[in-house]
CSV table of C-alpha atoms in Angstrom, one decimal:
chain,number,residue,atom,x,y,z
A,83,UNK,CA,56.8,-10.9,3.0
A,84,UNK,CA,55.8,-7.5,1.6
A,85,UNK,CA,58.7,-5.9,3.3
A,86,UNK,CA,61.1,-8.0,1.3
A,87,UNK,CA,59.5,-7.0,-2.0
A,88,UNK,CA,62.0,-4.2,-2.8
A,89,UNK,CA,64.9,-6.6,-2.1
A,90,UNK,CA,63.4,-9.3,-4.4
A,91,UNK,CA,63.0,-6.6,-7.0
A,92,UNK,CA,66.7,-5.9,-6.7
A,93,UNK,CA,67.6,-9.5,-7.0
A,94,UNK,CA,65.4,-9.9,-10.0
A,95,UNK,CA,66.8,-6.9,-11.9
A,96,UNK,CA,70.5,-7.7,-11.1
A,97,UNK,CA,71.3,-8.9,-14.6
A,98,UNK,CA,74.7,-8.8,-16.1
A,99,UNK,CA,75.4,-5.3,-17.4
A,100,UNK,CA,73.8,-3.7,-14.3
A,101,UNK,CA,75.6,-6.1,-12.0
A,102,UNK,CA,78.9,-4.8,-13.4
A,103,UNK,CA,77.7,-1.3,-13.0
A,104,UNK,CA,76.7,-2.1,-9.4
A,105,UNK,CA,80.1,-3.6,-8.6
A,106,UNK,CA,81.8,-0.4,-9.9
A,107,UNK,CA,79.6,2.0,-7.9
A,108,UNK,CA,78.9,0.1,-4.7
A,109,UNK,CA,78.4,2.2,-1.6
A,110,UNK,CA,80.2,0.9,1.5
A,111,UNK,CA,77.1,1.2,3.7
A,112,UNK,CA,75.7,-1.9,2.1
A,113,UNK,CA,78.4,-4.3,3.1
A,114,UNK,CA,77.6,-4.8,6.8
A,115,UNK,CA,73.8,-5.1,6.3
A,116,UNK,CA,74.3,-7.7,3.6
A,117,UNK,CA,76.6,-9.8,5.7
A,118,UNK,CA,74.2,-9.5,8.7
A,119,UNK,CA,71.1,-10.6,6.8
A,120,UNK,CA,72.8,-13.6,5.3
A,121,UNK,CA,69.5,-15.5,5.1
A,122,UNK,CA,68.4,-13.0,2.4
A,123,UNK,CA,71.3,-14.2,0.3
A,124,UNK,CA,72.0,-10.8,-1.3
A,125,UNK,CA,75.4,-9.3,-2.1
A,126,UNK,CA,76.0,-5.5,-2.1
A,127,UNK,CA,76.7,-5.7,-5.8
A,128,UNK,CA,73.3,-7.3,-6.4
A,129,UNK,CA,71.4,-4.7,-4.5
A,130,UNK,CA,73.4,-1.8,-6.1
A,131,UNK,CA,73.1,-3.3,-9.6
A,132,UNK,CA,69.4,-4.3,-9.2
A,133,UNK,CA,68.5,-0.9,-8.0
A,134,UNK,CA,70.1,0.6,-11.0
A,135,UNK,CA,68.4,-1.9,-13.3
A,136,UNK,CA,65.0,-1.2,-11.8
A,137,UNK,CA,65.6,2.5,-12.0
A,138,UNK,CA,66.5,2.2,-15.7
A,139,UNK,CA,63.2,0.3,-16.4
A,140,UNK,CA,61.2,2.9,-14.5
A,141,UNK,CA,63.0,5.6,-16.5
A,142,UNK,CA,62.0,3.9,-19.8
A,143,UNK,CA,58.4,3.4,-18.6
A,144,UNK,CA,58.1,7.1,-17.5
A,145,UNK,CA,59.5,8.3,-20.8
A,146,UNK,CA,57.1,6.2,-22.9
A,147,UNK,CA,54.1,7.4,-20.8
A,148,UNK,CA,55.2,11.0,-21.3
A,149,UNK,CA,55.6,10.3,-25.1
A,150,UNK,CA,52.0,9.2,-25.2
A,151,UNK,CA,50.9,12.4,-23.4
A,152,UNK,CA,53.2,14.4,-25.7
A,153,UNK,CA,54.8,16.6,-23.1
A,154,UNK,CA,57.8,18.8,-24.0
A,155,UNK,CA,61.1,16.8,-24.3
A,156,UNK,CA,62.9,18.7,-21.6
A,157,UNK,CA,60.0,18.2,-19.2
A,158,UNK,CA,59.6,14.5,-19.7
A,159,UNK,CA,63.3,13.9,-19.6
A,160,UNK,CA,63.6,15.7,-16.3
A,161,UNK,CA,60.5,14.0,-14.8
A,162,UNK,CA,61.7,10.6,-15.8
A,163,UNK,CA,65.2,11.2,-14.5
A,164,UNK,CA,63.8,12.5,-11.2
A,165,UNK,CA,61.5,9.4,-10.7
A,166,UNK,CA,64.3,7.0,-11.7
A,167,UNK,CA,66.7,8.7,-9.2
A,168,UNK,CA,64.2,8.6,-6.4
A,169,UNK,CA,63.4,4.9,-7.1
A,170,UNK,CA,67.1,4.1,-7.1
A,171,UNK,CA,67.7,6.0,-3.8
A,172,UNK,CA,64.7,4.2,-2.1
A,173,UNK,CA,65.9,0.8,-3.1
A,174,UNK,CA,69.4,1.4,-2.0
A,175,UNK,CA,68.2,2.6,1.4
A,176,UNK,CA,65.9,-0.4,2.3
A,177,UNK,CA,68.5,-2.7,3.8
A,178,UNK,CA,70.7,0.0,5.5
A,179,UNK,CA,67.6,1.5,7.2
A,180,UNK,CA,66.4,-1.9,8.4
A,181,UNK,CA,69.9,-2.6,9.8
A,182,UNK,CA,70.1,0.8,11.5
A,183,UNK,CA,66.7,0.3,13.1
A,184,UNK,CA,67.6,-3.1,14.4
A,185,UNK,CA,70.9,-1.8,15.7
A,186,UNK,CA,69.2,0.8,17.8
A,187,UNK,CA,66.6,-1.6,19.0
A,188,UNK,CA,69.3,-4.0,20.3
A,189,UNK,CA,71.4,-1.1,21.6
A,190,UNK,CA,68.5,0.1,23.8
A,191,UNK,CA,68.5,-3.2,25.7
A,192,UNK,CA,72.2,-3.9,25.3
A,193,UNK,CA,73.2,-3.3,28.9
A,194,UNK,CA,70.2,-5.3,30.3
A,195,UNK,CA,71.2,-8.2,28.0
A,196,UNK,CA,74.8,-8.0,29.0
A,197,UNK,CA,73.9,-7.9,32.7
A,198,UNK,CA,71.6,-10.9,32.3
A,199,UNK,CA,74.4,-12.8,30.6
A,200,UNK,CA,76.9,-11.7,33.2
A,201,UNK,CA,74.9,-13.0,36.1
A,202,UNK,CA,74.1,-16.3,34.3
A,203,UNK,CA,77.8,-16.8,33.5
A,204,UNK,CA,78.9,-16.1,37.0
A,205,UNK,CA,76.4,-18.5,38.5
A,206,UNK,CA,76.4,-21.1,35.7
A,207,UNK,CA,77.7,-21.9,32.3
A,208,UNK,CA,77.7,-20.4,28.8
A,209,UNK,CA,74.7,-22.5,28.0
A,210,UNK,CA,72.9,-21.0,31.0
A,211,UNK,CA,73.7,-17.5,29.7
A,212,UNK,CA,72.2,-18.2,26.3
A,213,UNK,CA,69.2,-19.9,27.7
A,214,UNK,CA,68.6,-17.0,30.1
A,215,UNK,CA,68.6,-14.4,27.4
A,216,UNK,CA,66.6,-16.6,25.0
A,217,UNK,CA,63.8,-16.8,27.6
A,218,UNK,CA,63.8,-13.1,28.5
A,219,UNK,CA,61.8,-11.5,25.7
A,220,UNK,CA,64.4,-9.0,24.5
A,221,UNK,CA,63.3,-7.8,21.1
A,222,UNK,CA,65.2,-9.5,18.3
A,223,UNK,CA,68.1,-10.8,20.5
A,224,UNK,CA,66.0,-13.3,22.3
A,225,UNK,CA,64.9,-14.8,19.0
A,226,UNK,CA,68.5,-15.0,17.8
A,227,UNK,CA,69.5,-16.7,21.0
A,228,UNK,CA,66.7,-19.2,20.6
A,229,UNK,CA,68.2,-20.1,17.3
A,230,UNK,CA,71.7,-20.4,18.9
A,231,UNK,CA,70.1,-22.7,21.6
A,232,UNK,CA,68.8,-24.9,18.8
A,233,UNK,CA,72.2,-25.1,17.2
A,234,UNK,CA,73.8,-25.8,20.6
A,235,UNK,CA,71.4,-28.7,21.0
A,236,UNK,CA,72.7,-29.9,17.6
A,237,UNK,CA,76.1,-30.4,19.2
A,238,UNK,CA,77.9,-27.2,18.3
A,239,UNK,CA,80.1,-25.3,20.8
A,240,UNK,CA,78.1,-22.5,22.6
A,241,UNK,CA,81.2,-20.3,23.0
A,242,UNK,CA,82.0,-20.4,19.3
A,243,UNK,CA,78.4,-19.7,18.3
A,244,UNK,CA,78.2,-16.8,20.7
A,245,UNK,CA,81.4,-15.3,19.4
A,246,UNK,CA,80.2,-15.8,15.8
A,247,UNK,CA,77.0,-14.0,16.7
A,248,UNK,CA,79.0,-11.2,18.4
A,249,UNK,CA,81.1,-10.7,15.3
A,250,UNK,CA,78.1,-10.1,13.0
A,251,UNK,CA,76.2,-8.1,15.6
A,252,UNK,CA,75.0,-4.7,14.5
A,253,UNK,CA,75.1,-3.3,18.0
A,254,UNK,CA,78.7,-2.1,18.8
A,255,UNK,CA,78.1,-2.6,22.6
A,256,UNK,CA,77.2,-6.3,22.2
A,257,UNK,CA,80.0,-6.8,19.7
A,258,UNK,CA,82.6,-5.4,22.0
A,259,UNK,CA,81.4,-6.9,25.3
A,260,UNK,CA,80.2,-10.5,24.5
A,261,UNK,CA,83.8,-11.6,23.9
A,262,UNK,CA,85.1,-10.0,27.1
A,263,UNK,CA,82.4,-11.6,29.2
A,264,UNK,CA,84.1,-15.0,28.9
A,265,UNK,CA,87.3,-13.7,30.4
A,266,UNK,CA,85.8,-12.2,33.5
A,267,UNK,CA,86.3,-13.8,36.9
A,268,UNK,CA,85.3,-11.3,39.5
A,269,UNK,CA,82.1,-9.3,39.6
A,270,UNK,CA,83.4,-5.9,40.5
A,271,UNK,CA,85.6,-5.5,37.5
A,272,UNK,CA,82.7,-6.8,35.3
A,273,UNK,CA,80.3,-4.2,36.7
A,274,UNK,CA,82.9,-1.5,36.2
A,275,UNK,CA,83.4,-2.6,32.6
A,276,UNK,CA,79.6,-2.5,32.0
A,277,UNK,CA,79.2,0.9,33.4
A,278,UNK,CA,81.9,2.4,31.3
A,279,UNK,CA,80.5,1.9,27.9
A,280,UNK,CA,77.3,-0.1,27.6
A,281,UNK,CA,74.9,2.7,27.0
A,282,UNK,CA,77.4,5.1,25.5
A,283,UNK,CA,76.2,4.9,21.9
A,284,UNK,CA,72.5,5.0,22.5
A,285,UNK,CA,72.8,7.8,25.0
A,286,UNK,CA,74.9,9.8,22.7
A,287,UNK,CA,72.3,9.4,19.9
A,288,UNK,CA,69.4,10.3,22.3
A,289,UNK,CA,71.2,13.4,23.5
A,290,UNK,CA,72.1,14.5,20.1
A,291,UNK,CA,68.4,14.3,19.1
A,292,UNK,CA,67.5,16.4,22.1
A,293,UNK,CA,69.9,19.1,21.0
A,294,UNK,CA,68.6,19.0,17.4
A,295,UNK,CA,65.0,19.2,18.6
A,296,UNK,CA,65.2,23.0,19.0
A,297,UNK,CA,65.7,23.6,15.3
A,298,UNK,CA,63.5,20.7,14.2
A,299,UNK,CA,60.6,22.1,16.3
A,300,UNK,CA,61.2,25.6,15.0
A,301,UNK,CA,61.1,24.3,11.4
A,302,UNK,CA,58.0,22.2,11.9
A,303,UNK,CA,56.0,24.8,13.8
A,304,UNK,CA,57.1,27.5,11.4
A,305,UNK,CA,56.0,25.5,8.3
A,306,UNK,CA,52.7,24.4,9.8
A,307,UNK,CA,51.7,27.9,11.0
A,308,UNK,CA,52.8,30.1,8.2
A,309,UNK,CA,52.1,27.8,5.3
A,310,UNK,CA,48.3,28.0,5.5
A,311,UNK,CA,48.4,31.8,5.7
A,312,UNK,CA,50.5,32.3,2.6
A,313,UNK,CA,48.8,29.5,0.7
A,314,UNK,CA,45.4,30.9,1.6
A,315,UNK,CA,46.3,34.5,0.5
A,316,UNK,CA,47.8,33.2,-2.7
A,317,UNK,CA,44.7,31.1,-3.6
A,318,UNK,CA,42.3,34.0,-2.9
A,319,UNK,CA,44.3,36.5,-4.9
A,320,UNK,CA,44.3,34.0,-7.7
A,321,UNK,CA,40.5,33.9,-7.7
A,322,UNK,CA,39.8,30.6,-6.0
A,323,UNK,CA,38.0,32.0,-3.0
A,324,UNK,CA,34.6,30.8,-4.1
A,325,UNK,CA,35.5,27.6,-5.8
A,326,UNK,CA,35.1,24.4,-3.8
A,327,UNK,CA,38.6,23.3,-4.8
A,328,UNK,CA,40.0,25.4,-2.0
A,329,UNK,CA,38.5,22.9,0.4
A,330,UNK,CA,41.2,20.5,-0.7
A,331,UNK,CA,43.8,22.6,1.2
A,332,UNK,CA,42.4,21.2,4.5
A,333,UNK,CA,43.4,17.5,4.0
A,334,UNK,CA,46.6,18.7,2.3
A,335,UNK,CA,47.6,20.8,5.3
A,336,UNK,CA,46.7,18.0,7.8
A,337,UNK,CA,48.9,15.6,5.9
A,338,UNK,CA,51.7,18.1,5.8
A,339,UNK,CA,51.6,18.3,9.6
A,340,UNK,CA,51.5,14.5,10.0
A,341,UNK,CA,54.4,14.3,7.6
A,342,UNK,CA,56.4,16.8,9.6
A,343,UNK,CA,55.6,15.0,12.8
A,344,UNK,CA,56.6,11.6,11.5
A,345,UNK,CA,59.7,12.6,9.5
A,346,UNK,CA,61.3,15.5,11.3
A,347,UNK,CA,60.2,15.1,14.9
A,348,UNK,CA,60.2,11.3,15.1
A,349,UNK,CA,62.6,9.9,17.6
A,350,UNK,CA,64.5,6.9,16.4
A,351,UNK,CA,66.3,6.3,19.6
A,352,UNK,CA,64.7,5.2,22.8
A,353,UNK,CA,66.0,4.7,26.3
A,354,UNK,CA,64.7,2.5,29.0
A,355,UNK,CA,64.4,4.7,32.1
B,283,UNK,CA,56.8,-5.6,23.5
B,284,UNK,CA,55.7,-3.5,20.6
B,285,UNK,CA,54.6,-0.5,22.6
B,286,UNK,CA,58.0,-0.3,24.0
B,287,UNK,CA,59.3,0.6,20.6
B,288,UNK,CA,57.2,3.6,19.9
B,289,UNK,CA,59.1,5.9,17.6
B,290,UNK,CA,57.5,9.2,18.4
B,291,UNK,CA,58.5,11.8,20.9
B,292,UNK,CA,55.3,11.1,22.8
B,293,UNK,CA,56.9,8.3,24.6
B,294,UNK,CA,59.8,10.3,25.8
B,295,UNK,CA,57.9,11.3,29.0
B,296,UNK,CA,59.4,9.8,32.0
B,297,UNK,CA,58.0,6.5,33.2
B,298,UNK,CA,56.8,7.3,36.8
B,299,UNK,CA,56.0,3.7,37.5
B,300,UNK,CA,59.4,2.4,36.4
B,301,UNK,CA,61.1,4.9,38.7
B,302,UNK,CA,59.0,3.8,41.6
B,303,UNK,CA,59.8,0.1,40.9
B,304,UNK,CA,63.5,1.0,40.5
B,305,UNK,CA,63.3,2.8,43.8
B,306,UNK,CA,61.8,-0.3,45.6
B,307,UNK,CA,64.3,-2.6,43.9
B,308,UNK,CA,67.2,-0.4,45.0
B,309,UNK,CA,66.2,-1.0,48.6
B,310,UNK,CA,65.7,-4.7,47.8
B,311,UNK,CA,69.1,-5.0,46.1
B,312,UNK,CA,70.7,-3.2,49.1
B,313,UNK,CA,69.4,-5.9,51.4
B,314,UNK,CA,70.3,-8.7,49.0
B,315,UNK,CA,73.9,-7.5,48.8
B,316,UNK,CA,74.2,-8.0,52.6
B,317,UNK,CA,73.5,-11.7,52.1
B,318,UNK,CA,70.0,-11.7,53.5
B,319,UNK,CA,67.6,-14.2,52.0
B,320,UNK,CA,65.2,-12.8,49.3
B,321,UNK,CA,62.0,-13.1,51.3
B,322,UNK,CA,63.4,-11.3,54.3
B,323,UNK,CA,65.0,-8.7,52.0
B,324,UNK,CA,61.6,-8.1,50.4
B,325,UNK,CA,60.1,-7.3,53.8
B,326,UNK,CA,63.0,-5.1,54.9
B,327,UNK,CA,62.8,-3.2,51.6
B,328,UNK,CA,59.1,-2.7,52.1
B,329,UNK,CA,59.8,-1.2,55.5
B,330,UNK,CA,62.1,1.4,53.9
B,331,UNK,CA,60.1,2.1,50.8
B,332,UNK,CA,57.4,4.8,51.0
B,333,UNK,CA,56.2,5.6,47.5
B,334,UNK,CA,53.0,5.4,45.4
B,335,UNK,CA,53.3,1.7,44.8
B,336,UNK,CA,53.4,0.8,48.5
B,337,UNK,CA,49.9,-0.8,48.5
B,338,UNK,CA,50.9,-3.0,45.6
B,339,UNK,CA,54.0,-4.2,47.3
B,340,UNK,CA,52.1,-4.5,50.7
B,341,UNK,CA,49.7,-6.9,49.0
B,342,UNK,CA,52.7,-8.8,47.7
B,343,UNK,CA,54.0,-9.1,51.3
B,344,UNK,CA,50.6,-10.3,52.5
B,345,UNK,CA,50.5,-13.1,49.8
B,346,UNK,CA,54.1,-14.0,50.8
B,347,UNK,CA,53.2,-14.5,54.5
B,348,UNK,CA,49.6,-15.6,54.6
B,349,UNK,CA,49.1,-16.9,51.1
B,350,UNK,CA,52.3,-18.9,51.3
B,351,UNK,CA,53.2,-18.1,47.8
B,352,UNK,CA,56.9,-18.2,46.7
B,353,UNK,CA,58.6,-14.8,46.2
B,354,UNK,CA,59.0,-15.5,42.5
B,355,UNK,CA,55.3,-15.9,42.0
B,356,UNK,CA,54.6,-12.8,44.1
B,357,UNK,CA,57.0,-10.7,42.1
B,358,UNK,CA,55.5,-12.0,38.8
B,359,UNK,CA,52.1,-11.2,40.1
B,360,UNK,CA,53.1,-7.6,40.9
B,361,UNK,CA,54.8,-7.3,37.4
B,362,UNK,CA,51.6,-8.4,35.7
B,363,UNK,CA,49.5,-5.9,37.7
B,364,UNK,CA,51.6,-2.9,36.6
B,365,UNK,CA,50.6,-0.8,33.6
B,366,UNK,CA,54.0,0.3,32.3
B,367,UNK,CA,55.6,-2.4,30.1
B,368,UNK,CA,59.1,-1.3,31.1
B,369,UNK,CA,58.6,-1.8,34.8
B,370,UNK,CA,56.8,-5.1,34.2
B,371,UNK,CA,59.8,-6.2,32.2
B,372,UNK,CA,62.3,-5.0,34.8
B,373,UNK,CA,60.6,-6.8,37.7
B,374,UNK,CA,60.4,-10.0,35.7
B,375,UNK,CA,64.1,-9.7,35.0
B,376,UNK,CA,65.0,-9.2,38.6
B,377,UNK,CA,62.8,-12.2,39.4
B,378,UNK,CA,64.8,-14.3,37.1
B,379,UNK,CA,68.1,-13.0,38.7
B,380,UNK,CA,66.9,-14.3,42.1
B,381,UNK,CA,66.7,-17.8,40.7
B,382,UNK,CA,70.5,-17.8,40.2
B,383,UNK,CA,72.3,-16.1,43.1
B,384,UNK,CA,70.6,-13.6,45.3
B,385,UNK,CA,73.7,-11.8,46.6
B,386,UNK,CA,75.1,-11.2,43.2
B,387,UNK,CA,71.7,-10.5,41.9
B,388,UNK,CA,71.6,-7.6,44.4
B,389,UNK,CA,74.8,-6.2,43.0
B,390,UNK,CA,73.8,-6.5,39.4
B,391,UNK,CA,70.4,-5.0,40.1
B,392,UNK,CA,72.1,-2.1,41.7
B,393,UNK,CA,74.2,-1.4,38.6
B,394,UNK,CA,71.2,-1.7,36.4
B,395,UNK,CA,69.2,0.7,38.5
B,396,UNK,CA,72.1,3.2,38.2
B,397,UNK,CA,71.9,2.8,34.5
B,398,UNK,CA,68.2,3.5,34.6
B,399,UNK,CA,68.8,6.6,36.7
B,400,UNK,CA,71.3,8.0,34.2
B,401,UNK,CA,68.8,7.3,31.4
B,402,UNK,CA,66.0,8.9,33.2
B,403,UNK,CA,68.0,12.1,33.7
B,404,UNK,CA,68.5,12.3,30.0
B,405,UNK,CA,64.8,11.7,29.4
B,406,UNK,CA,63.9,14.3,32.0
B,407,UNK,CA,66.2,16.8,30.2
B,408,UNK,CA,64.3,16.3,27.0
B,409,UNK,CA,60.9,16.6,28.6
B,410,UNK,CA,61.9,19.8,30.3
B,411,UNK,CA,63.0,21.1,27.0
B,412,UNK,CA,59.6,20.1,25.5
B,413,UNK,CA,57.7,21.8,28.3
B,414,UNK,CA,59.7,25.0,27.7
B,415,UNK,CA,58.7,24.9,24.0
B,416,UNK,CA,55.0,24.1,24.8
B,417,UNK,CA,54.0,27.8,25.4
B,418,UNK,CA,55.6,28.9,22.2
B,419,UNK,CA,53.8,26.3,20.2
B,420,UNK,CA,50.4,27.2,21.7
B,421,UNK,CA,50.8,30.9,21.2
B,422,UNK,CA,51.9,30.4,17.5
B,423,UNK,CA,49.0,28.0,16.8
B,424,UNK,CA,46.5,30.4,18.3
B,425,UNK,CA,48.1,33.2,16.4
B,426,UNK,CA,47.5,31.2,13.2
B,427,UNK,CA,43.8,30.9,13.8
B,428,UNK,CA,43.7,34.6,14.6
B,429,UNK,CA,45.4,35.6,11.3
B,430,UNK,CA,43.3,33.1,9.4
B,431,UNK,CA,40.1,34.5,10.9
B,432,UNK,CA,41.3,38.0,9.9
B,433,UNK,CA,42.1,36.8,6.3
B,434,UNK,CA,38.7,35.0,6.1
B,435,UNK,CA,36.9,38.2,7.0
B,436,UNK,CA,38.9,40.2,4.5
B,437,UNK,CA,38.4,37.6,1.7
B,438,UNK,CA,36.2,40.0,-0.4
B,439,UNK,CA,39.0,42.6,-0.4
B,440,UNK,CA,41.6,40.1,-1.5
B,441,UNK,CA,39.2,38.6,-4.1
B,442,UNK,CA,38.8,42.1,-5.4
B,443,UNK,CA,42.5,42.1,-6.3
B,444,UNK,CA,41.7,39.2,-8.6
B,445,UNK,CA,38.9,41.1,-10.3
B,446,UNK,CA,41.1,44.2,-10.7
B,447,UNK,CA,43.7,42.0,-12.4
B,448,UNK,CA,41.1,40.9,-14.8
B,449,UNK,CA,39.9,44.6,-15.1
B,450,UNK,CA,36.4,43.4,-14.3
B,451,UNK,CA,35.3,46.7,-12.6
B,452,UNK,CA,31.6,46.0,-12.8
B,453,UNK,CA,31.7,43.1,-10.4
B,454,UNK,CA,33.8,44.9,-7.8
B,455,UNK,CA,30.9,46.8,-6.3
B,456,UNK,CA,28.8,43.7,-6.0
B,457,UNK,CA,31.8,41.9,-4.3
B,458,UNK,CA,32.0,44.6,-1.6
B,459,UNK,CA,28.4,44.1,-0.4
B,460,UNK,CA,29.3,40.5,0.2
B,461,UNK,CA,27.6,37.9,2.2
B,462,UNK,CA,29.9,35.2,3.6
B,463,UNK,CA,27.9,32.7,1.6
B,464,UNK,CA,29.6,33.8,-1.6
B,465,UNK,CA,33.1,32.9,-0.3
B,466,UNK,CA,32.0,30.0,1.9
B,467,UNK,CA,34.7,27.5,0.5
B,468,UNK,CA,37.6,29.8,1.5
B,469,UNK,CA,36.1,30.7,4.9
B,470,UNK,CA,35.2,27.1,5.8
B,471,UNK,CA,38.7,25.8,4.8
B,472,UNK,CA,40.4,28.6,6.8
B,473,UNK,CA,38.3,27.7,9.8
B,474,UNK,CA,39.2,24.0,9.6
B,475,UNK,CA,42.8,24.7,8.9
B,476,UNK,CA,43.0,27.0,11.9
B,477,UNK,CA,41.4,24.7,14.4
B,478,UNK,CA,43.1,21.5,13.2
B,479,UNK,CA,46.5,23.1,13.2
B,480,UNK,CA,46.0,24.2,16.8
B,481,UNK,CA,44.7,20.7,17.6
B,482,UNK,CA,47.6,18.9,16.1
B,483,UNK,CA,50.5,21.2,17.0
B,484,UNK,CA,50.1,20.5,20.7
B,485,UNK,CA,51.0,16.9,19.8
B,486,UNK,CA,54.5,18.1,18.8
B,487,UNK,CA,55.4,19.1,22.3
B,488,UNK,CA,52.9,17.4,24.6
B,489,UNK,CA,52.7,14.1,22.9
B,490,UNK,CA,48.9,14.2,22.5
B,491,UNK,CA,46.4,16.4,20.7
B,492,UNK,CA,44.3,18.6,22.9
B,493,UNK,CA,40.6,19.3,22.6
B,494,UNK,CA,40.7,22.6,24.7
B,495,UNK,CA,43.1,24.0,22.1
B,496,UNK,CA,40.7,23.1,19.3
B,497,UNK,CA,37.8,25.0,21.0
B,498,UNK,CA,40.0,27.9,22.0
B,499,UNK,CA,41.2,28.4,18.5
B,500,UNK,CA,37.7,28.0,17.1
B,501,UNK,CA,36.6,30.7,19.5
B,502,UNK,CA,39.4,33.0,18.5
B,503,UNK,CA,38.7,32.4,14.8
B,504,UNK,CA,35.0,33.3,15.2
B,505,UNK,CA,35.7,36.4,17.3
B,506,UNK,CA,38.3,37.8,14.9
B,507,UNK,CA,36.1,37.0,11.9
B,508,UNK,CA,33.1,38.7,13.4
B,509,UNK,CA,35.1,41.8,14.7
B,510,UNK,CA,36.9,42.3,11.3
B,511,UNK,CA,33.6,41.9,9.4
B,512,UNK,CA,31.8,44.5,11.5
B,513,UNK,CA,34.8,46.9,11.2
B,514,UNK,CA,34.7,46.4,7.5
B,515,UNK,CA,31.0,47.1,7.4
B,516,UNK,CA,31.6,50.4,9.3
B,517,UNK,CA,34.5,51.5,7.1
B,518,UNK,CA,32.8,50.8,3.7
């Protein structure tokens, strides 16, 4: 529920003038996530406009707070602009980030899912394939297939439902291959097809991160080893050597290291193997 | 399932258990492809397989023969006894395949194992890279506590710069005959920054923080601090 808070904020603040503004400046990376999460009932314009509306409110609040504290006009304008800009950026990123995370999660198991479906299709029917995947505990996909099973039980065509699912699928591998699965008759060509491209995307992303790791590590290690030295010297020369405030640098430094580890060195892509 | 989706580099180490399971399953799939029945194929595969999980699979074979359990139940039992979630998962999946068509299950298992092998070569490439960077990280983090120990010992000299800036000449002479107690906040925070940096930086390359590094960096800090202090006492 809490994870949907930014999105409900967007929905609440998407009032008319901002909605027009949002329609005018709507980034293209919002379109696919919005159509995928249709149960949220949000349009790209609403997110874009709502983010702008909320950022405007934040801007006004920050300005009024700064007026109470009577900071200089240039300072408070720039602080308020900065905070509003960051808020806008964060709100715009919520849905695309969730979409990307889900895409990579599905992509990690894409070839296992396709192989499972392939076997079930060769030995049984489309319904078997859906049932097999639904009962297999794949993250995200199994839940989606459970829902499809439910719809099939309500007298809808399983092929049509599967193709609909494939069309909206964030993972390119599943999108490409679910449709071709139905036209396969012999196993050898199917296995060849799977081998060609199933893990292509996720492997590429994984390999790219490995290549980037060198510079990422150098940056993180450099910052976390040289930062305390320079900071310490600076604080001492500025006469803080015997004030207890310098003790605050310890938690600051530790959180800096945690931040570097989580942001720069965190691996978004996983492989089964 | 959640632990499968860890997002840090710590989980990039190769899954030994999974590669053992894949190894066994590749023999199993080979036999299945020939059209042998699954129970027999299991025993043949066990004859060929000679890895660390042999006792586990042997126990499975015993249950199959003397305990009169079906192969599906045996495989599920083995899957539940394994630690690695990925291998547990993979065994359960192959077990489900057997329900359908054992001969084709063998062929699909083979193709899945090939995918796993390709993945694990990529994972190995990364872990090799991390191991290569491990030494660099350790040296740099120990060097940090060395330099910090040095700065901590020289704190009075640096603090003098502050007094000079304020043209507070009278206090300078008293600063030089310092006891570390005067500047304890700086020294204590340098000490903790030094050891905690060394402790946490190993997590970057090894995936987990190491206590030996913490003690080593503490030792280096103390030695450098004491050496520099005694040198300072001789010089001034």
